[in-house]
Structure formats: structure tokens, C-alpha cells
mmCIF file with all atom_site columns, C-alpha atoms in Angstrom:
data_model
loop_
_atom_site.group_PDB
_atom_site.id
_atom_site.type_symbol
_atom_site.label_atom_id
_atom_site.label_alt_id
_atom_site.label_comp_id
_atom_site.label_asym_id
_atom_site.label_entity_id
_atom_site.label_seq_id
_atom_site.pdbx_PDB_ins_code
_atom_site.Cartn_x
_atom_site.Cartn_y
_atom_site.Cartn_z
_atom_site.occupancy
_atom_site.B_iso_or_equiv
_atom_site.pdbx_formal_charge
_atom_site.auth_seq_id
_atom_site.auth_comp_id
_atom_site.auth_asym_id
_atom_site.auth_atom_id
_atom_site.pdbx_PDB_model_num
ATOM 1   C CA . UNK A 1 1   ? -238.924 137.314 -7.415  1.00 88.00 ? 1   UNK A CA 1
ATOM 2   C CA . UNK A 1 2   ? -235.550 136.069 -8.619  1.00 86.00 ? 2   UNK A CA 1
ATOM 3   C CA . UNK A 1 3   ? -233.282 138.336 -10.632 1.00 86.00 ? 3   UNK A CA 1
ATOM 4   C CA . UNK A 1 4   ? -233.556 136.317 -13.847 1.00 90.00 ? 4   UNK A CA 1
ATOM 5   C CA . UNK A 1 5   ? -237.364 136.592 -13.805 1.00 92.00 ? 5   UNK A CA 1
ATOM 6   C CA . UNK A 1 6   ? -237.140 140.350 -13.095 1.00 92.00 ? 6   UNK A CA 1
ATOM 7   C CA . UNK A 1 7   ? -234.749 140.741 -16.035 1.00 93.00 ? 7   UNK A CA 1
ATOM 8   C CA . UNK A 1 8   ? -236.990 138.785 -18.428 1.00 95.00 ? 8   UNK A CA 1
ATOM 9   C CA . UNK A 1 9   ? -240.132 140.671 -17.384 1.00 94.00 ? 9   UNK A CA 1
ATOM 10  C CA . UNK A 1 10  ? -238.339 144.007 -17.781 1.00 95.00 ? 10  UNK A CA 1
ATOM 11  C CA . UNK A 1 11  ? -237.080 142.845 -21.169 1.00 96.00 ? 11  UNK A CA 1
ATOM 12  C CA . UNK A 1 12  ? -240.663 142.341 -22.343 1.00 96.00 ? 12  UNK A CA 1
ATOM 13  C CA . UNK A 1 13  ? -241.497 145.885 -21.231 1.00 96.00 ? 13  UNK A CA 1
ATOM 14  C CA . UNK A 1 14  ? -238.484 147.236 -23.146 1.00 96.00 ? 14  UNK A CA 1
ATOM 15  C CA . UNK A 1 15  ? -239.518 145.272 -26.232 1.00 96.00 ? 15  UNK A CA 1
ATOM 16  C CA . UNK A 1 16  ? -243.043 146.675 -26.032 1.00 96.00 ? 16  UNK A CA 1
ATOM 17  C CA . UNK A 1 17  ? -241.798 150.250 -25.654 1.00 95.00 ? 17  UNK A CA 1
ATOM 18  C CA . UNK A 1 18  ? -239.274 149.958 -28.497 1.00 94.00 ? 18  UNK A CA 1
ATOM 19  C CA . UNK A 1 19  ? -241.844 148.404 -30.809 1.00 95.00 ? 19  UNK A CA 1
ATOM 20  C CA . UNK A 1 20  ? -244.120 151.426 -30.504 1.00 95.00 ? 20  UNK A CA 1
ATOM 21  C CA . UNK A 1 21  ? -242.861 153.140 -33.634 1.00 95.00 ? 21  UNK A CA 1
ATOM 22  C CA . UNK A 1 22  ? -246.030 154.687 -35.051 1.00 95.00 ? 22  UNK A CA 1
ATOM 23  C CA . UNK A 1 23  ? -244.784 158.238 -34.426 1.00 92.00 ? 23  UNK A CA 1
ATOM 24  C CA . UNK A 1 24  ? -241.562 157.436 -36.255 1.00 92.00 ? 24  UNK A CA 1
ATOM 25  C CA . UNK A 1 25  ? -243.552 156.149 -39.227 1.00 94.00 ? 25  UNK A CA 1
ATOM 26  C CA . UNK A 1 26  ? -246.106 158.961 -39.328 1.00 93.00 ? 26  UNK A CA 1
ATOM 27  C CA . UNK A 1 27  ? -243.685 161.805 -38.575 1.00 91.00 ? 27  UNK A CA 1
ATOM 28  C CA . UNK A 1 28  ? -240.251 160.443 -39.489 1.00 90.00 ? 28  UNK A CA 1
ATOM 29  C CA . UNK A 1 29  ? -237.353 162.644 -38.528 1.00 84.00 ? 29  UNK A CA 1
ATOM 30  C CA . UNK A 1 30  ? -233.706 162.445 -37.664 1.00 79.00 ? 30  UNK A CA 1
ATOM 31  C CA . UNK A 1 31  ? -234.479 162.996 -33.966 1.00 81.00 ? 31  UNK A CA 1
ATOM 32  C CA . UNK A 1 32  ? -236.397 159.698 -33.761 1.00 81.00 ? 32  UNK A CA 1
ATOM 33  C CA . UNK A 1 33  ? -233.311 157.600 -34.493 1.00 87.00 ? 33  UNK A CA 1
ATOM 34  C CA . UNK A 1 34  ? -230.955 156.972 -31.595 1.00 85.00 ? 34  UNK A CA 1
ATOM 35  C CA . UNK A 1 35  ? -227.744 156.025 -33.369 1.00 87.00 ? 35  UNK A CA 1
ATOM 36  C CA . UNK A 1 36  ? -226.275 158.172 -36.164 1.00 88.00 ? 36  UNK A CA 1
ATOM 37  C CA . UNK A 1 37  ? -225.466 155.133 -38.300 1.00 89.00 ? 37  UNK A CA 1
ATOM 38  C CA . UNK A 1 38  ? -229.207 154.568 -38.783 1.00 91.00 ? 38  UNK A CA 1
ATOM 39  C CA . UNK A 1 39  ? -230.383 158.141 -39.350 1.00 91.00 ? 39  UNK A CA 1
ATOM 40  C CA . UNK A 1 40  ? -232.880 158.462 -42.173 1.00 92.00 ? 40  UNK A CA 1
ATOM 41  C CA . UNK A 1 41  ? -232.002 160.540 -45.170 1.00 91.00 ? 41  UNK A CA 1
ATOM 42  C CA . UNK A 1 42  ? -234.484 162.987 -46.714 1.00 91.00 ? 42  UNK A CA 1
ATOM 43  C CA . UNK A 1 43  ? -235.548 160.488 -49.400 1.00 94.00 ? 43  UNK A CA 1
ATOM 44  C CA . UNK A 1 44  ? -236.350 157.862 -46.751 1.00 93.00 ? 44  UNK A CA 1
ATOM 45  C CA . UNK A 1 45  ? -238.295 160.361 -44.637 1.00 91.00 ? 45  UNK A CA 1
ATOM 46  C CA . UNK A 1 46  ? -240.309 161.495 -47.672 1.00 93.00 ? 46  UNK A CA 1
ATOM 47  C CA . UNK A 1 47  ? -241.083 157.899 -48.661 1.00 95.00 ? 47  UNK A CA 1
ATOM 48  C CA . UNK A 1 48  ? -242.482 157.164 -45.192 1.00 93.00 ? 48  UNK A CA 1
ATOM 49  C CA . UNK A 1 49  ? -244.570 160.343 -45.205 1.00 92.00 ? 49  UNK A CA 1
ATOM 50  C CA . UNK A 1 50  ? -246.194 159.281 -48.491 1.00 95.00 ? 50  UNK A CA 1
ATOM 51  C CA . UNK A 1 51  ? -247.453 155.995 -47.019 1.00 95.00 ? 51  UNK A CA 1
ATOM 52  C CA . UNK A 1 52  ? -250.340 157.492 -45.009 1.00 92.00 ? 52  UNK A CA 1
ATOM 53  C CA . UNK A 1 53  ? -250.508 154.577 -42.562 1.00 95.00 ? 53  UNK A CA 1
ATOM 54  C CA . UNK A 1 54  ? -253.857 154.152 -40.819 1.00 96.00 ? 54  UNK A CA 1
ATOM 55  C CA . UNK A 1 55  ? -254.220 152.880 -37.212 1.00 97.00 ? 55  UNK A CA 1
ATOM 56  C CA . UNK A 1 56  ? -254.713 149.267 -38.291 1.00 97.00 ? 56  UNK A CA 1
ATOM 57  C CA . UNK A 1 57  ? -251.562 149.300 -40.435 1.00 97.00 ? 57  UNK A CA 1
ATOM 58  C CA . UNK A 1 58  ? -249.576 150.983 -37.649 1.00 97.00 ? 58  UNK A CA 1
ATOM 59  C CA . UNK A 1 59  ? -250.781 148.386 -35.152 1.00 97.00 ? 59  UNK A CA 1
ATOM 60  C CA . UNK A 1 60  ? -249.769 145.578 -37.530 1.00 97.00 ? 60  UNK A CA 1
ATOM 61  C CA . UNK A 1 61  ? -246.331 147.096 -38.088 1.00 97.00 ? 61  UNK A CA 1
ATOM 62  C CA . UNK A 1 62  ? -245.793 147.469 -34.345 1.00 97.00 ? 62  UNK A CA 1
ATOM 63  C CA . UNK A 1 63  ? -246.739 143.815 -33.800 1.00 97.00 ? 63  UNK A CA 1
ATOM 64  C CA . UNK A 1 64  ? -244.265 142.762 -36.486 1.00 97.00 ? 64  UNK A CA 1
ATOM 65  C CA . UNK A 1 65  ? -241.520 144.901 -34.921 1.00 97.00 ? 65  UNK A CA 1
ATOM 66  C CA . UNK A 1 66  ? -242.306 143.530 -31.442 1.00 97.00 ? 66  UNK A CA 1
ATOM 67  C CA . UNK A 1 67  ? -242.195 139.950 -32.713 1.00 97.00 ? 67  UNK A CA 1
ATOM 68  C CA . UNK A 1 68  ? -238.911 140.643 -34.506 1.00 97.00 ? 68  UNK A CA 1
ATOM 69  C CA . UNK A 1 69  ? -237.315 142.148 -31.395 1.00 97.00 ? 69  UNK A CA 1
ATOM 70  C CA . UNK A 1 70  ? -238.515 139.228 -29.259 1.00 96.00 ? 70  UNK A CA 1
ATOM 71  C CA . UNK A 1 71  ? -237.171 136.698 -31.777 1.00 96.00 ? 71  UNK A CA 1
ATOM 72  C CA . UNK A 1 72  ? -233.837 138.546 -31.794 1.00 96.00 ? 72  UNK A CA 1
ATOM 73  C CA . UNK A 1 73  ? -233.534 138.267 -28.020 1.00 96.00 ? 73  UNK A CA 1
ATOM 74  C CA . UNK A 1 74  ? -234.597 134.609 -28.185 1.00 96.00 ? 74  UNK A CA 1
ATOM 75  C CA . UNK A 1 75  ? -231.828 133.881 -30.687 1.00 96.00 ? 75  UNK A CA 1
ATOM 76  C CA . UNK A 1 76  ? -229.301 135.885 -28.641 1.00 95.00 ? 76  UNK A CA 1
ATOM 77  C CA . UNK A 1 77  ? -230.226 133.937 -25.521 1.00 95.00 ? 77  UNK A CA 1
ATOM 78  C CA . UNK A 1 78  ? -229.882 130.678 -27.481 1.00 95.00 ? 78  UNK A CA 1
ATOM 79  C CA . UNK A 1 79  ? -226.321 131.763 -28.255 1.00 95.00 ? 79  UNK A CA 1
ATOM 80  C CA . UNK A 1 80  ? -225.740 132.554 -24.571 1.00 94.00 ? 80  UNK A CA 1
ATOM 81  C CA . UNK A 1 81  ? -227.213 129.175 -23.593 1.00 95.00 ? 81  UNK A CA 1
ATOM 82  C CA . UNK A 1 82  ? -225.077 127.367 -26.222 1.00 95.00 ? 82  UNK A CA 1
ATOM 83  C CA . UNK A 1 83  ? -228.089 125.830 -27.924 1.00 96.00 ? 83  UNK A CA 1
ATOM 84  C CA . UNK A 1 84  ? -227.195 127.971 -30.931 1.00 93.00 ? 84  UNK A CA 1
ATOM 85  C CA . UNK A 1 85  ? -223.841 128.461 -32.586 1.00 93.00 ? 85  UNK A CA 1
ATOM 86  C CA . UNK A 1 86  ? -222.158 131.603 -33.921 1.00 93.00 ? 86  UNK A CA 1
ATOM 87  C CA . UNK A 1 87  ? -223.047 132.045 -37.581 1.00 91.00 ? 87  UNK A CA 1
ATOM 88  C CA . UNK A 1 88  ? -220.609 134.585 -38.992 1.00 90.00 ? 88  UNK A CA 1
ATOM 89  C CA . UNK A 1 89  ? -217.647 134.334 -36.615 1.00 90.00 ? 89  UNK A CA 1
ATOM 90  C CA . UNK A 1 90  ? -215.451 131.266 -36.898 1.00 88.00 ? 90  UNK A CA 1
ATOM 91  C CA . UNK A 1 91  ? -214.574 130.015 -33.408 1.00 90.00 ? 91  UNK A CA 1
ATOM 92  C CA . UNK A 1 92  ? -211.581 127.758 -32.839 1.00 89.00 ? 92  UNK A CA 1
ATOM 93  C CA . UNK A 1 93  ? -213.317 125.492 -30.347 1.00 92.00 ? 93  UNK A CA 1
ATOM 94  C CA . UNK A 1 94  ? -216.764 124.216 -29.491 1.00 93.00 ? 94  UNK A CA 1
ATOM 95  C CA . UNK A 1 95  ? -219.073 127.084 -28.616 1.00 94.00 ? 95  UNK A CA 1
ATOM 96  C CA . UNK A 1 96  ? -219.965 126.745 -24.928 1.00 94.00 ? 96  UNK A CA 1
ATOM 97  C CA . UNK A 1 97  ? -221.992 129.925 -24.606 1.00 93.00 ? 97  UNK A CA 1
ATOM 98  C CA . UNK A 1 98  ? -221.717 132.577 -21.947 1.00 91.00 ? 98  UNK A CA 1
ATOM 99  C CA . UNK A 1 99  ? -223.028 132.974 -18.434 1.00 89.00 ? 99  UNK A CA 1
ATOM 100 C CA . UNK A 1 100 ? -224.585 136.138 -17.096 1.00 85.00 ? 100 UNK A CA 1
ATOM 101 C CA . UNK A 1 101 ? -224.808 136.221 -13.325 1.00 84.00 ? 101 UNK A CA 1
ATOM 102 C CA . UNK A 1 102 ? -226.407 138.356 -10.676 1.00 84.00 ? 102 UNK A CA 1
ATOM 103 C CA . UNK A 1 103 ? -224.084 140.907 -9.125  1.00 81.00 ? 103 UNK A CA 1
ATOM 104 C CA . UNK A 1 104 ? -223.523 141.056 -5.423  1.00 80.00 ? 104 UNK A CA 1
ATOM 105 C CA . UNK A 1 105 ? -223.519 144.356 -3.547  1.00 77.00 ? 105 UNK A CA 1
ATOM 106 C CA . UNK A 1 106 ? -220.127 146.100 -3.880  1.00 74.00 ? 106 UNK A CA 1
ATOM 107 C CA . UNK A 1 107 ? -218.908 143.476 -6.333  1.00 66.00 ? 107 UNK A CA 1
ATOM 108 C CA . UNK A 1 108 ? -216.813 144.758 -9.217  1.00 67.00 ? 108 UNK A CA 1
ATOM 109 C CA . UNK A 1 109 ? -214.927 142.873 -11.874 1.00 65.00 ? 109 UNK A CA 1
ATOM 110 C CA . UNK A 1 110 ? -211.553 144.040 -13.088 1.00 61.00 ? 110 UNK A CA 1
ATOM 111 C CA . UNK A 1 111 ? -211.544 144.987 -16.760 1.00 60.00 ? 111 UNK A CA 1
ATOM 112 C CA . UNK A 1 112 ? -215.294 144.513 -16.821 1.00 70.00 ? 112 UNK A CA 1
ATOM 113 C CA . UNK A 1 113 ? -216.892 145.685 -20.043 1.00 77.00 ? 113 UNK A CA 1
ATOM 114 C CA . UNK A 1 114 ? -220.530 146.667 -19.992 1.00 84.00 ? 114 UNK A CA 1
ATOM 115 C CA . UNK A 1 115 ? -222.576 145.103 -22.783 1.00 86.00 ? 115 UNK A CA 1
ATOM 116 C CA . UNK A 1 116 ? -224.731 148.211 -23.228 1.00 88.00 ? 116 UNK A CA 1
ATOM 117 C CA . UNK A 1 117 ? -221.543 150.153 -23.963 1.00 87.00 ? 117 UNK A CA 1
ATOM 118 C CA . UNK A 1 118 ? -219.963 147.490 -26.147 1.00 90.00 ? 118 UNK A CA 1
ATOM 119 C CA . UNK A 1 119 ? -222.977 146.818 -28.406 1.00 89.00 ? 119 UNK A CA 1
ATOM 120 C CA . UNK A 1 120 ? -222.464 149.911 -30.562 1.00 88.00 ? 120 UNK A CA 1
ATOM 121 C CA . UNK A 1 121 ? -218.729 149.323 -31.050 1.00 87.00 ? 121 UNK A CA 1
ATOM 122 C CA . UNK A 1 122 ? -219.406 145.698 -31.950 1.00 91.00 ? 122 UNK A CA 1
ATOM 123 C CA . UNK A 1 123 ? -221.410 146.947 -34.935 1.00 92.00 ? 123 UNK A CA 1
ATOM 124 C CA . UNK A 1 124 ? -218.163 147.676 -36.774 1.00 91.00 ? 124 UNK A CA 1
ATOM 125 C CA . UNK A 1 125 ? -216.803 144.219 -35.891 1.00 92.00 ? 125 UNK A CA 1
ATOM 126 C CA . UNK A 1 126 ? -220.027 142.669 -37.179 1.00 91.00 ? 126 UNK A CA 1
ATOM 127 C CA . UNK A 1 127 ? -219.794 144.669 -40.392 1.00 91.00 ? 127 UNK A CA 1
ATOM 128 C CA . UNK A 1 128 ? -216.227 143.484 -40.900 1.00 91.00 ? 128 UNK A CA 1
ATOM 129 C CA . UNK A 1 129 ? -217.253 139.846 -40.346 1.00 90.00 ? 129 UNK A CA 1
ATOM 130 C CA . UNK A 1 130 ? -220.196 140.224 -42.762 1.00 89.00 ? 130 UNK A CA 1
ATOM 131 C CA . UNK A 1 131 ? -217.912 141.692 -45.428 1.00 89.00 ? 131 UNK A CA 1
ATOM 132 C CA . UNK A 1 132 ? -215.485 138.767 -45.067 1.00 84.00 ? 132 UNK A CA 1
ATOM 133 C CA . UNK A 1 133 ? -218.257 136.369 -46.041 1.00 67.00 ? 133 UNK A CA 1
ATOM 134 C CA . UNK A 1 134 ? -219.226 138.254 -49.200 1.00 68.00 ? 134 UNK A CA 1
#
């Protein structure tokens, strides 16, 4: 199987796993949130505990979350493929997208930044761009 297909299949598995949030809804706690910026406060935890979600509601919520995550990746890939344009960042030239490529064994790029590391730091850049537009 080619690397792109492996990546896309694995992405669907990640989406499924991350959409399974019923425990976070039924027993919300600080430990269930990965990044400190999104930790729930006591008021938010208490509000979720009052909801008394049943299995049908939890299943519906998980489907909505899964669909939302999938749509987010779709839109991100549209940006990569240059069939979508940046919305909040003004670029000086025509947006041509980006290319992700399969690595070769023992291949390293100088000054290579890893996206999984850069995503959290980019939050603050995004926030700054959002605040410019308001």
C-alpha cells in the first residue's frame, strides 16, 4: 500500500479515537484535556455533569465531533492542495499550497520543523491573526 493511503487510513483511525469523548462528557476533569489552554474550569465541569447524557445522546455527540474533525482535515488538505485559500492570513502572492512527501531512509532536512511540534505554537500566531481582523 502506498504511503499516502497508509497516512489517510491512519488518519481515519485517529479521528475515530479522538471523537470518542463520552468519558470526557460524563466525567469531565482537567486530566481529560491535553493542552492547558483548553482546560475546563470548575463551572464548565459542573455544567457538563448536570447534563446527564444518555448513550444515544453520547453517540450523537461523538458522530458530530467525528464529522467536525474529518471536515477540518478535509479543509486543511484543501489548503495543502491549493484548492482553498488562506482565510485570515494575507499572503503576498497566489497561494500555491504545500507538498508533503514521503521520507526516504536516512533522509533529513536541514532546519526541518515538525508539524506536530509546531501546531501548538501556531495557536498564538492564529490568535494574533484573528485579533487583527476584529
